[in-house]
Coordinates of C-alpha atoms and ligand atoms in Angstrom, one line a residue:
X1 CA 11.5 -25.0 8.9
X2 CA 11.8 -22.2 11.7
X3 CA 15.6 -20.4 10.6
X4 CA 17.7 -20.7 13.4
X5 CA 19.3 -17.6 14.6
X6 CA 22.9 -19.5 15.2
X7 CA 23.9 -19.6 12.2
X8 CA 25.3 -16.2 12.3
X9 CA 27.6 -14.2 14.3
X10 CA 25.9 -11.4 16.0
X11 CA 29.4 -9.7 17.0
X12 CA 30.7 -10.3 13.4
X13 CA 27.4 -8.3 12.5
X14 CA 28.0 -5.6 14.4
X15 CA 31.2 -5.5 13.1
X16 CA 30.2 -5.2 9.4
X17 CA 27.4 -3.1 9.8
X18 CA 29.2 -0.5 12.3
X19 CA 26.9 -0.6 14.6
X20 CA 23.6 -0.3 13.1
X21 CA 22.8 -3.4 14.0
X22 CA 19.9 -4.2 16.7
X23 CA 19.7 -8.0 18.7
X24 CA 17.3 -9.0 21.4
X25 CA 18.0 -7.2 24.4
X26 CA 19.8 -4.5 22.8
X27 CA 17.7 -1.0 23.7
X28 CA 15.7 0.0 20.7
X29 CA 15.5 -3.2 19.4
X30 CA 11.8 -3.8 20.7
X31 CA 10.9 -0.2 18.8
X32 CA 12.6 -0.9 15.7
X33 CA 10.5 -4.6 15.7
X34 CA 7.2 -2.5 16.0
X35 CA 4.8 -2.8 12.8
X36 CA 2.6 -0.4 11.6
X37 CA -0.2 -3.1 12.9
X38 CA -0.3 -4.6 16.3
X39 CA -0.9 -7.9 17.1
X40 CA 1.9 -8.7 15.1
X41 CA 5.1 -9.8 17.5
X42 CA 7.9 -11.1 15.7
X43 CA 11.4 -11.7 16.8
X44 CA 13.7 -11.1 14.4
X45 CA 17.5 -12.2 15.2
X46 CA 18.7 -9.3 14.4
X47 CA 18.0 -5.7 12.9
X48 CA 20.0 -4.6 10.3
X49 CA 20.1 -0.8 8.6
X50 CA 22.4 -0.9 6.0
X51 CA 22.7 2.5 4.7
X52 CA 23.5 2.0 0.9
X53 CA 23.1 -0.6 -2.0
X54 CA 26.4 -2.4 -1.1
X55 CA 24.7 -2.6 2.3
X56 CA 22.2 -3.8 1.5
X57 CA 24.4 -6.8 -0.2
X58 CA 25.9 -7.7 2.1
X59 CA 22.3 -8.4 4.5
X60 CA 21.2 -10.7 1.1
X61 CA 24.3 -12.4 1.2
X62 CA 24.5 -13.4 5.1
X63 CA 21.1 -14.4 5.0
X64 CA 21.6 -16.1 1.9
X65 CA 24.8 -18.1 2.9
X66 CA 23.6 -18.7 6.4
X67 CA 20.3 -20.1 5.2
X68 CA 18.1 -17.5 7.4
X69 CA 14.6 -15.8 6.6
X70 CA 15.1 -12.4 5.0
X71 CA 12.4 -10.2 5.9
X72 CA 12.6 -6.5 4.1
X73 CA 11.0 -3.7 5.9
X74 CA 10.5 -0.5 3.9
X75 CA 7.7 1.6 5.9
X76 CA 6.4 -1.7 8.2
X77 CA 2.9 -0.7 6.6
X78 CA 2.3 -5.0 5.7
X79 CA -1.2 -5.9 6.0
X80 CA 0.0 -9.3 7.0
X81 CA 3.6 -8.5 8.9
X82 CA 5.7 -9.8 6.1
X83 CA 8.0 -6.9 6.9
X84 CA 9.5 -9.3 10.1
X85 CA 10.3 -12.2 11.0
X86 CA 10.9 -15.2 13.9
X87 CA 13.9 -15.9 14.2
X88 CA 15.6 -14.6 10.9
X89 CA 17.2 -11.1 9.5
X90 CA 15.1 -7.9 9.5
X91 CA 16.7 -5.8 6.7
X92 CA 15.2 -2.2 7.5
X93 CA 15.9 0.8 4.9
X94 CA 15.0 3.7 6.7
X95 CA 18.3 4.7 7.1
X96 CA 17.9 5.2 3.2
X97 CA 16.1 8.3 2.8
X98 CA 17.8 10.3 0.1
X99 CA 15.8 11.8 -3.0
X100 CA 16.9 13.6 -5.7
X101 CA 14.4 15.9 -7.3
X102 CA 15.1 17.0 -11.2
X103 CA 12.7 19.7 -11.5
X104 CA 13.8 20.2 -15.1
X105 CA 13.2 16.2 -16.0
X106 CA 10.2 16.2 -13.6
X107 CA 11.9 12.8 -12.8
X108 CA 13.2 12.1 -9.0
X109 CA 15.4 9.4 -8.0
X110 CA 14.3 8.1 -4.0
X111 CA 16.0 6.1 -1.6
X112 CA 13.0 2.8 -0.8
X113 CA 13.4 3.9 2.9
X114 CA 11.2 6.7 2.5
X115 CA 7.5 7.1 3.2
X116 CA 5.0 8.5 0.9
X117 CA 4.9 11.6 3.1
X118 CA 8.4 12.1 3.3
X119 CA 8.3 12.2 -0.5
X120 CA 5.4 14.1 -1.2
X121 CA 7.0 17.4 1.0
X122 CA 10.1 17.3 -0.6
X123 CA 8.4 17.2 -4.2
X124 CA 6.0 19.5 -4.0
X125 CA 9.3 22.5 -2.7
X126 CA 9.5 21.7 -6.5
X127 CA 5.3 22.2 -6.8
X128 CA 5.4 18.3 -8.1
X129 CA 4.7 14.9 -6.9
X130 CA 3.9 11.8 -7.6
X131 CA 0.9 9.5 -6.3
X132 CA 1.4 7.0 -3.6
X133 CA -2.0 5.7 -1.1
X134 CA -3.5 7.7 1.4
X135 CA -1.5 7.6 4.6
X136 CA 1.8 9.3 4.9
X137 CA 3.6 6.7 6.9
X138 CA 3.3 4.0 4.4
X139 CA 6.7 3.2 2.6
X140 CA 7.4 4.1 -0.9
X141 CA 8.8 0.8 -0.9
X142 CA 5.7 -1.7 -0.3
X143 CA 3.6 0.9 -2.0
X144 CA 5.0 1.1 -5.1
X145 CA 6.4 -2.9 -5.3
X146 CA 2.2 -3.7 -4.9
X147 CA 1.0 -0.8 -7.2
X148 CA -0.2 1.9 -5.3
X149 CA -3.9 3.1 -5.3
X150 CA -3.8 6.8 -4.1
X151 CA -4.7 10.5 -4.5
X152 CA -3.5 11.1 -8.1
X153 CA -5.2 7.4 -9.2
X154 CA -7.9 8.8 -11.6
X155 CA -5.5 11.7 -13.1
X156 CA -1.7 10.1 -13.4
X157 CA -2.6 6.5 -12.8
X158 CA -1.1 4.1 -10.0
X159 CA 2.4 4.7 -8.5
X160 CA 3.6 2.5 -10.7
X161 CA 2.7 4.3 -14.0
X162 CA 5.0 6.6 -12.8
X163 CA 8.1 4.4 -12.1
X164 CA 10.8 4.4 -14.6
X165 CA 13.3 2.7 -13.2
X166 CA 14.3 0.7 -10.5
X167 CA 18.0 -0.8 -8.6
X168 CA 17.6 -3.8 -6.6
X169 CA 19.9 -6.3 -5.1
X170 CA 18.5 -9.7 -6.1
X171 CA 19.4 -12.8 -4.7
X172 CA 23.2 -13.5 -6.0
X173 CA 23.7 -10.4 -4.2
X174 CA 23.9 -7.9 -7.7
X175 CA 22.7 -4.9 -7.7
X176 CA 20.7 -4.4 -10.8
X177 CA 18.8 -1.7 -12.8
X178 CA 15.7 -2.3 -14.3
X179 CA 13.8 -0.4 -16.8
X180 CA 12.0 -0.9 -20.3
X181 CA 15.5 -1.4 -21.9
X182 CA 17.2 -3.4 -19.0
X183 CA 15.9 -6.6 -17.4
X184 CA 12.7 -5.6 -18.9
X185 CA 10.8 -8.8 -17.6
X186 CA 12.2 -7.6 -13.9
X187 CA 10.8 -4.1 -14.5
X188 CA 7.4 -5.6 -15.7
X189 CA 7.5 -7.8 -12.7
X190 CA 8.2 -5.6 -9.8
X191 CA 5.5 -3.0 -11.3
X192 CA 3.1 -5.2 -9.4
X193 CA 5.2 -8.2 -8.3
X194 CA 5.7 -7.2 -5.1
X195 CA 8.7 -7.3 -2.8
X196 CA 9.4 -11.3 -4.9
X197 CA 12.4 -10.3 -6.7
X198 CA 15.0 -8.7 -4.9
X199 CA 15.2 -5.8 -2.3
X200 CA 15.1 -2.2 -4.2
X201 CA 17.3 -0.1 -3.5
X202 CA 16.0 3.2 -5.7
X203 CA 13.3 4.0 -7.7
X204 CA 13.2 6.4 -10.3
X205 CA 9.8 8.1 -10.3
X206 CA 8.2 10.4 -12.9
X207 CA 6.5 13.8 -11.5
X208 CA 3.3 16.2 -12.0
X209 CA 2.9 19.5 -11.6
X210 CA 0.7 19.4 -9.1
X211 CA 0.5 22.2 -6.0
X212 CA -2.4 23.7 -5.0
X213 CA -5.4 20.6 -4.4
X214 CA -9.0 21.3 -3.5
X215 CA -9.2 18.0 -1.4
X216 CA -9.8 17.2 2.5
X217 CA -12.8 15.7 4.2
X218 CA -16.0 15.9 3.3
X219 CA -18.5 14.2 6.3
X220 CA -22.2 12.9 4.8
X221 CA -24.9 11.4 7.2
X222 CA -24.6 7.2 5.4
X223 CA -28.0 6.9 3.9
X224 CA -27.8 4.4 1.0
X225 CA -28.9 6.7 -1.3
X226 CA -26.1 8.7 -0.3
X227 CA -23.6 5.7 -0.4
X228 CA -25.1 4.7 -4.2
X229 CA -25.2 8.8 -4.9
X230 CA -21.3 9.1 -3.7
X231 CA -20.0 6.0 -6.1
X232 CA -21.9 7.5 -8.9
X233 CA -20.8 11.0 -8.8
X234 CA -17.5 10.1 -8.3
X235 CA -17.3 8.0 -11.3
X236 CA -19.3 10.9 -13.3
X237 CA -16.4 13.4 -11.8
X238 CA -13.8 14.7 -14.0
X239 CA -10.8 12.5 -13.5
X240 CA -8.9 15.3 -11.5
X241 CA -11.0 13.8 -8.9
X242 CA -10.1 11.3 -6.9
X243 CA -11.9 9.7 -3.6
X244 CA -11.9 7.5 -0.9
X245 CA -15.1 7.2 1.2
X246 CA -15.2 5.9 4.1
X247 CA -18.6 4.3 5.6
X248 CA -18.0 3.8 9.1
X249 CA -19.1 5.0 12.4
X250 CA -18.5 8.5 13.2
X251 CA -15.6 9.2 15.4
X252 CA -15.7 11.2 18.4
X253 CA -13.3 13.4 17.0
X254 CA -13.4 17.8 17.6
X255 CA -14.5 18.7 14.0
X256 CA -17.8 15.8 14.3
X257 CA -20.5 17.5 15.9
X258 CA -21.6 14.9 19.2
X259 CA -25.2 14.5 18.4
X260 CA -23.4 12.7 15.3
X261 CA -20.8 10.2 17.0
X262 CA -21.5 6.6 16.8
X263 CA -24.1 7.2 13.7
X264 CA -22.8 5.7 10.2
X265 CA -21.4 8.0 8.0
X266 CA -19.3 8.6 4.6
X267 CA -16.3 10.2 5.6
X268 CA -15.3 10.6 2.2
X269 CA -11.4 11.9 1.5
X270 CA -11.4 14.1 -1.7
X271 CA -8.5 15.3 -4.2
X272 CA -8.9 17.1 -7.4
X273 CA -5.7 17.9 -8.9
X274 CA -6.2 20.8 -11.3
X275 CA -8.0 24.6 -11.4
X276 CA -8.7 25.9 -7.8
X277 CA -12.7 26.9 -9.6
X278 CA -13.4 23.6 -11.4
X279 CA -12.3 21.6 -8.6
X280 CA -14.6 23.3 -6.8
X281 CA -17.3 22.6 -9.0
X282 CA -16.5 18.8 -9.2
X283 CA -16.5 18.3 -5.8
X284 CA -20.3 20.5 -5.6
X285 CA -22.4 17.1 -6.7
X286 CA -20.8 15.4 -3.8
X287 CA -21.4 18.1 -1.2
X288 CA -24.9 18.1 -2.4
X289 CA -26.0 14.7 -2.3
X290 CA -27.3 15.8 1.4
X291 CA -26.0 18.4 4.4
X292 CA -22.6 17.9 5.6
X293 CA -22.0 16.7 8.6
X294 CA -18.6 18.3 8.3
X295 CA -16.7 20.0 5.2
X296 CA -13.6 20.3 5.4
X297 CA -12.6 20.5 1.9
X298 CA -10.8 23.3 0.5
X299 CA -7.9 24.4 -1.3
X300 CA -4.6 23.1 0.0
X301 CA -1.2 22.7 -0.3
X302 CA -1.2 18.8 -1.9
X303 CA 0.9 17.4 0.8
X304 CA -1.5 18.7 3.1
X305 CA -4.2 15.8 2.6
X306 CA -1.9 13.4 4.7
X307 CA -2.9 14.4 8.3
X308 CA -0.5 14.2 10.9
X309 CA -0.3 10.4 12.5
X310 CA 0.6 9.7 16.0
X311 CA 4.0 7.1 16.3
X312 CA 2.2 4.9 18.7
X313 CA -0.3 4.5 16.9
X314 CA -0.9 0.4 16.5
X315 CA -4.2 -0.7 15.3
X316 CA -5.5 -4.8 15.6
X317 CA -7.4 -4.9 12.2
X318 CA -9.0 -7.7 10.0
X319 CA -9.8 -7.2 6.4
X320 CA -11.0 -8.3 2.8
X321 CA -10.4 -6.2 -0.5
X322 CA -12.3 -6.7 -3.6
X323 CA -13.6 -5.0 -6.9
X324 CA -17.2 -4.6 -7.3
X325 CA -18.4 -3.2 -10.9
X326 CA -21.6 -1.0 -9.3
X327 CA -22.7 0.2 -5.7
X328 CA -26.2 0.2 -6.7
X329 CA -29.4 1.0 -3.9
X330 CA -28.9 -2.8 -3.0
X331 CA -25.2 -2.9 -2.1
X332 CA -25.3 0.3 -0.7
X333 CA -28.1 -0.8 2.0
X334 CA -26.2 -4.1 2.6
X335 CA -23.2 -1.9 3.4
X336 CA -25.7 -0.8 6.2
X337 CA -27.2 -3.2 7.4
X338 CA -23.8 -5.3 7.8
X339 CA -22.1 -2.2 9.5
X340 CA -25.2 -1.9 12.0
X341 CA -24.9 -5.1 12.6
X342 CA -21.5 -5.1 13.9
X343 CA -20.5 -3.8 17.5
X344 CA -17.0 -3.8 16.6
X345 CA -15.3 -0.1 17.7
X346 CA -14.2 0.5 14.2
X347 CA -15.8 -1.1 11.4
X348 CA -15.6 0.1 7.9
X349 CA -16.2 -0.3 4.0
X350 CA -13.9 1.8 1.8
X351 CA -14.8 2.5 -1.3
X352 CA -12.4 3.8 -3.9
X353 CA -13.8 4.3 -7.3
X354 CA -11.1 3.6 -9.7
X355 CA -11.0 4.2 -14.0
X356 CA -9.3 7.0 -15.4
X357 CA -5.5 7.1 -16.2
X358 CA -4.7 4.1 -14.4
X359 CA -7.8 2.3 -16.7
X360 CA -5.7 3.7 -19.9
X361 CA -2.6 1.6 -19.4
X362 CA -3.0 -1.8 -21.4
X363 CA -3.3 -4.9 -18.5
X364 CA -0.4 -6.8 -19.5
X365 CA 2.2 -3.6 -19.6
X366 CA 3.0 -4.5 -16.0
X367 CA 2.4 -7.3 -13.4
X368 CA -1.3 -5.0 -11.8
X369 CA -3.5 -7.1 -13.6
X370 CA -7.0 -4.9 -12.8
X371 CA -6.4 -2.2 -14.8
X372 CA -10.7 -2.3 -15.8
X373 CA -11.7 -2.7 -12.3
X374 CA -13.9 -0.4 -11.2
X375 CA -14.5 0.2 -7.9
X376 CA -12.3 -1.4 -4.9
X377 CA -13.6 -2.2 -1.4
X378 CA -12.1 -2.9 1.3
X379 CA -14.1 -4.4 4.2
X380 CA -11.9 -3.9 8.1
X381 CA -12.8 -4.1 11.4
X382 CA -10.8 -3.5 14.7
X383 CA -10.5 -6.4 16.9
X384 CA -9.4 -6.5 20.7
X385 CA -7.9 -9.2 22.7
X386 CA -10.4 -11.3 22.5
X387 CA -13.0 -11.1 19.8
X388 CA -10.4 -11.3 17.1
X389 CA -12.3 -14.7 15.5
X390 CA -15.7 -13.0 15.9
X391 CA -14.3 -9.9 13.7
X392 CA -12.4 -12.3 11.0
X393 CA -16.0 -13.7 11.0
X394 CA -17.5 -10.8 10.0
X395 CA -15.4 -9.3 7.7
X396 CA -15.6 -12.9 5.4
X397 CA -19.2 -12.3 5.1
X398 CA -19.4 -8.8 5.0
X399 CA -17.2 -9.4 1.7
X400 CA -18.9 -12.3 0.2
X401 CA -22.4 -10.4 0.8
X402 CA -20.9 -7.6 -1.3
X403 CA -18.8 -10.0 -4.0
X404 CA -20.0 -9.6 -7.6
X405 CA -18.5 -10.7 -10.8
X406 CA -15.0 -9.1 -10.8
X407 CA -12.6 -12.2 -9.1
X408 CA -9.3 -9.7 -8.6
X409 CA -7.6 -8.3 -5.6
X410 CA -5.3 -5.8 -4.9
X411 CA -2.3 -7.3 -3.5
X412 CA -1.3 -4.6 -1.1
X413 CA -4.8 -4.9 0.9
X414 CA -5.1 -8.7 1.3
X415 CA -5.6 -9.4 4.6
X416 CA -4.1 -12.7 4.6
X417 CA -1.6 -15.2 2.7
X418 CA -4.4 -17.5 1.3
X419 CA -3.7 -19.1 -2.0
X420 CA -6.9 -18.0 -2.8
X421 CA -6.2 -14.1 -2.3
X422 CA -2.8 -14.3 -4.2
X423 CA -4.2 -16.0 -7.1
X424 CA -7.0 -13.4 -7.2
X425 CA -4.2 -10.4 -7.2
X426 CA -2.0 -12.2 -9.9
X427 CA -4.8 -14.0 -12.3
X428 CA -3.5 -16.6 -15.1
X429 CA -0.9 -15.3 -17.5
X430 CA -0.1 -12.5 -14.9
X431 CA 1.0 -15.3 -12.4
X432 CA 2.8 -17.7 -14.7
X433 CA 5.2 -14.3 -16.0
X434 CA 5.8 -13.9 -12.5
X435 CA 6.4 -17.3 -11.2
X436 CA 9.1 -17.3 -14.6
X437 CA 10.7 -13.6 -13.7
X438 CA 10.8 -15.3 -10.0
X439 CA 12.6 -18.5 -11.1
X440 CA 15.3 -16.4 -13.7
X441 CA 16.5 -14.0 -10.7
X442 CA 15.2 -15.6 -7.2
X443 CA 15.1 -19.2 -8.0
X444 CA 15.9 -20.4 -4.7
X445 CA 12.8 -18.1 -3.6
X446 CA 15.1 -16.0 -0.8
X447 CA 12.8 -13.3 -0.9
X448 CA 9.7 -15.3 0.6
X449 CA 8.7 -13.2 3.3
X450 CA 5.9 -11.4 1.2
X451 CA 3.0 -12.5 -1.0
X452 CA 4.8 -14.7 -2.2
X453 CA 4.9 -16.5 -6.1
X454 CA 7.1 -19.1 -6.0
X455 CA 9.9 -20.0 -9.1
X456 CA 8.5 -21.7 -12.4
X457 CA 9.9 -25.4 -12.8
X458 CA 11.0 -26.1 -16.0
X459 CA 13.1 -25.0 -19.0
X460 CA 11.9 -21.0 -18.6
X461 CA 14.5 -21.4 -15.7
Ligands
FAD1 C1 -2.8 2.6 7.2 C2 -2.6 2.0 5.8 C3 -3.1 2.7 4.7 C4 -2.8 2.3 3.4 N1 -3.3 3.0 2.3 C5 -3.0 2.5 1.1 C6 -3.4 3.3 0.0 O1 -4.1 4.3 0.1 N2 -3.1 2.8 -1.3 C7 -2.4 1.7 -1.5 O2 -2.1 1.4 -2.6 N3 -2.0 0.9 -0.4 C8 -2.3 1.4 0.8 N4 -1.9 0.6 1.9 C9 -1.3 -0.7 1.7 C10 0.2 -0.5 1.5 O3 0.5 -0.1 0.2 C11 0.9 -1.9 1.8 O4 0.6 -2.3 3.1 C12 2.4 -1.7 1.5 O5 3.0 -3.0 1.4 C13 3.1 -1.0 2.6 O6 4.3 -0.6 2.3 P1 5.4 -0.4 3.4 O7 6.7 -0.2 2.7 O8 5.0 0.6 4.4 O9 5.4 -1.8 4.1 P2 6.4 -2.9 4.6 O10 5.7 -3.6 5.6 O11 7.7 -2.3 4.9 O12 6.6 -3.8 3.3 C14 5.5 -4.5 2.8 C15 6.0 -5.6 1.8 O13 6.8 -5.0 0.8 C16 8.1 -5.6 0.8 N5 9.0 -4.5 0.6 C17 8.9 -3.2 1.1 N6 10.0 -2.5 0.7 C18 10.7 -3.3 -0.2 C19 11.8 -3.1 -0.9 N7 12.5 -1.9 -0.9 N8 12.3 -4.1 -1.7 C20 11.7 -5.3 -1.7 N9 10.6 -5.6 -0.9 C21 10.1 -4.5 -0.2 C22 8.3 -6.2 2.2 O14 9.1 -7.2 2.3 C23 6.9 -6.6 2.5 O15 6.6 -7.9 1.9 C24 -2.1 1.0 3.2 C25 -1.7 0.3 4.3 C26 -1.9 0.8 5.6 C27 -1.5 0.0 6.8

């Protein structure tokens, strides 16, 4: 059933939430309903931004008590547009923002409103951080409640090796902490678990040393030699190194010669966390596998390998994420060959190869069940106003051409709300220890607007 917005009181709203409340036709309110994503137009009744964890209460108990759809919005980065709603209450942190660094503790306590980039320059003042994806604007929030596959993957493990605590307001309206001695089932369940459990408030992060990177782009001509050469010398890398590449068309962008736009190419995003000289040497293999098209790599500053995004930016995209165990010579020309195929403006397969720390931690220590996964891909194309089915088309057999034998997903890259892709990011036992965390603290399943795993029936309740 569609929530009905009149069941609450906008005025009486406004008047709890001095003033930073947004309703249809109020200016702004159209900005603050913008996703990350376009295509996605949702009407929320109104826009709340509480400012604290009693704040945040109160929007769980109005939408709660006048039986409305609670959408939480930390950085708007949803693949899907969970982070709105028709109709219901948007409950948007970013006026939570504060972090506290303890430099000593290498420990930092952060507000969910933040984005990864926001983090990542006020940790590394301290020469520390902590690994979230690869885009700046995504919110620590999302990120971390899904896993978080980044920079630091290979050396510290996903974001959520590195959580130690977290505060959320479940659905009763408490505000509770969670960590290996408190709720413990909660804290195993939102390391994972997704937004399914209440709206946190806080997390409590651990932090690296980490300052100076050798990282930045490296641009290959896409051969599949080079594609199969990439996976394997990444995965033969120290674990310092971690990568994203990109095969895609090239972009007509300054720093891509033109002879080279619209060929395929790796554009391949590099990290090595440790010594300037042997980061230099790990990432040699990859700049050899033929002549760059562009290298940008170099030492940096690690904040530095999130370049600067543009606020209007609102792509129309269409994807599948998998794990694959091998880009051999055959997957790596049926990357090609499905790529060529496609006249789509962007079309892409990502491939991130994983192992390393985040491989160390056992799989049931928190609700990420792929922790032997190998390689994810991600298969995207942009879509316009009218070839949005064609696209959708393409991407499903792009990804079934490239399936192999590993059945899980990362639940922060499925591109829709299929049963299917949800039981592939939460497999057997993972999923029923969810659905029993889910029916102990959100049995009436308030918090819905996600990838949702509905409450256990039955005496675990
Ligand atoms: C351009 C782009 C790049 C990306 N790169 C990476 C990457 O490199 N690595 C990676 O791991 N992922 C990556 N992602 C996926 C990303 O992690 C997810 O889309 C994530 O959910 C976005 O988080 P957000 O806070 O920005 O999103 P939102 O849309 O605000 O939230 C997403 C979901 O999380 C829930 N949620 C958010 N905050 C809270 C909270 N505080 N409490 C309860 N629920 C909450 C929302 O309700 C919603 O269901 C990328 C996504 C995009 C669009």
């Amino acid at each position: 059933m569609r929530p009905s917005s009149s069941t609450i009181s906008i005025p009486e709203v406004r008047a709890a939430f001095d003033g930073r409340v947004l309703a249809p036709g109020d200016p702004g309110y159209d900005q603050a309903r913008t996703l990350f994503y376009g295509g996605m137009d949702k009407r929320p009744a109104v826009i709340v931004r509480p400012v604290d964890a009693a704040g945040v209460a109160q929007v769980v108990n109005l939408a709660r008590d006048g039986g409305l759809e609670l959408a939480v919005r930390s950085g708007g980065h949803s693949t899907v547009g969970h982070s709105s709603t028709d109709g219901g209450i948007l409950l948007d942190l970013s006026a939570m923002r504060a972090l506290e660094v303890d430099p000593q503790r290498r420990t930092a306590w952060a507000q969910t409103g933040l984005t990864a980039g926001q983090y990542s320059t006020a940790a590394a003042a301290h020469g520390l951080a902590t690994g979230f994806g690869d885009t700046a604007s995504v919110g620590i929030g999302g990120i971390t409640l899904g896993g978080g596959v980044g920079y630091l993957v290979r050396k510290h493990g996903l974001t959520i090796d590195d959580l130690l605590a977290a505060e959320l307001v479940t659905a009763d309206g408490q505000l509770l902490h969670a960590d290996d001695q408190s709720h413990p089932e909660l804290f195993w369940a939102v390391r994972g678990g997704g937004g399914n459990f209440g709206v946190a408030t806080r997390f409590r992060y651990r932090l690296h040393p980490v300052s100076t990177i050798v990282g930045g782009m490296l641009l290959l001509p896409a051969t599949p030699e080079v594609i199969e050469g990439f996976v394997a010398e990444a995965a033969a890398a120290p674990e310092e190194l971690s990568t994203i590449a990109n095969v895609m068309v090239a972009p007509p962008m300054p720093f891509v010669p033109a002879e080279h736009h619209g060929e395929l190419v790796v554009m391949a995003l590099l990290a090595y966390a440790g010594d300037v000289a042997a980061g230099e040497r790990a990432v040699a293999p990859l700049r050899g596998l033929a002549t760059p098209i562009a290298d940008l790599v170099h030492p940096m500053p690690y904040p530095e390998i999130y370049p600067p995004e543009e606020e209007e930016y609102h792509p129309t995209a269409v994807g599948r994420t998998m794990f694959v165990d091998r880009v051999d010579h055959d997957t790596a020309g049926t990357i090609m060959e499905y790529l060529q195929a496609s006249d789509a403006p962007v079309r892409v397969a990502q491939l991130r190869v994983l192992g390393g720390a985040m491989a160390r931690v056992p799989v049931e220590a928190t609700a990420f069940a792929h922790r032997h996964s190998r390689i994810m891909v991600n298969v995207a194309a942009f879509y316009g106003p009218t070839d949005r089915a064609e696209r959708e088309a393409w991407v499903e057999e792009f990804a079934a051409a490239l399936r192999q034998d590993d059945p899980g997903a990362y639940v922060n890259f499925l591109g829709d709300d299929s049963e299917a892709g949800l039981r592939a990011a939460y497999p057997g036992s993972t999923w029923e220890r969810l659905a029993a965390v889910k029916a102990r603290y959100d049995p009436t399943n308030l918090f819905r607007r996600n990838h949702n795993i509905p409450p256990a029936e039955g005496p675990s309740r």
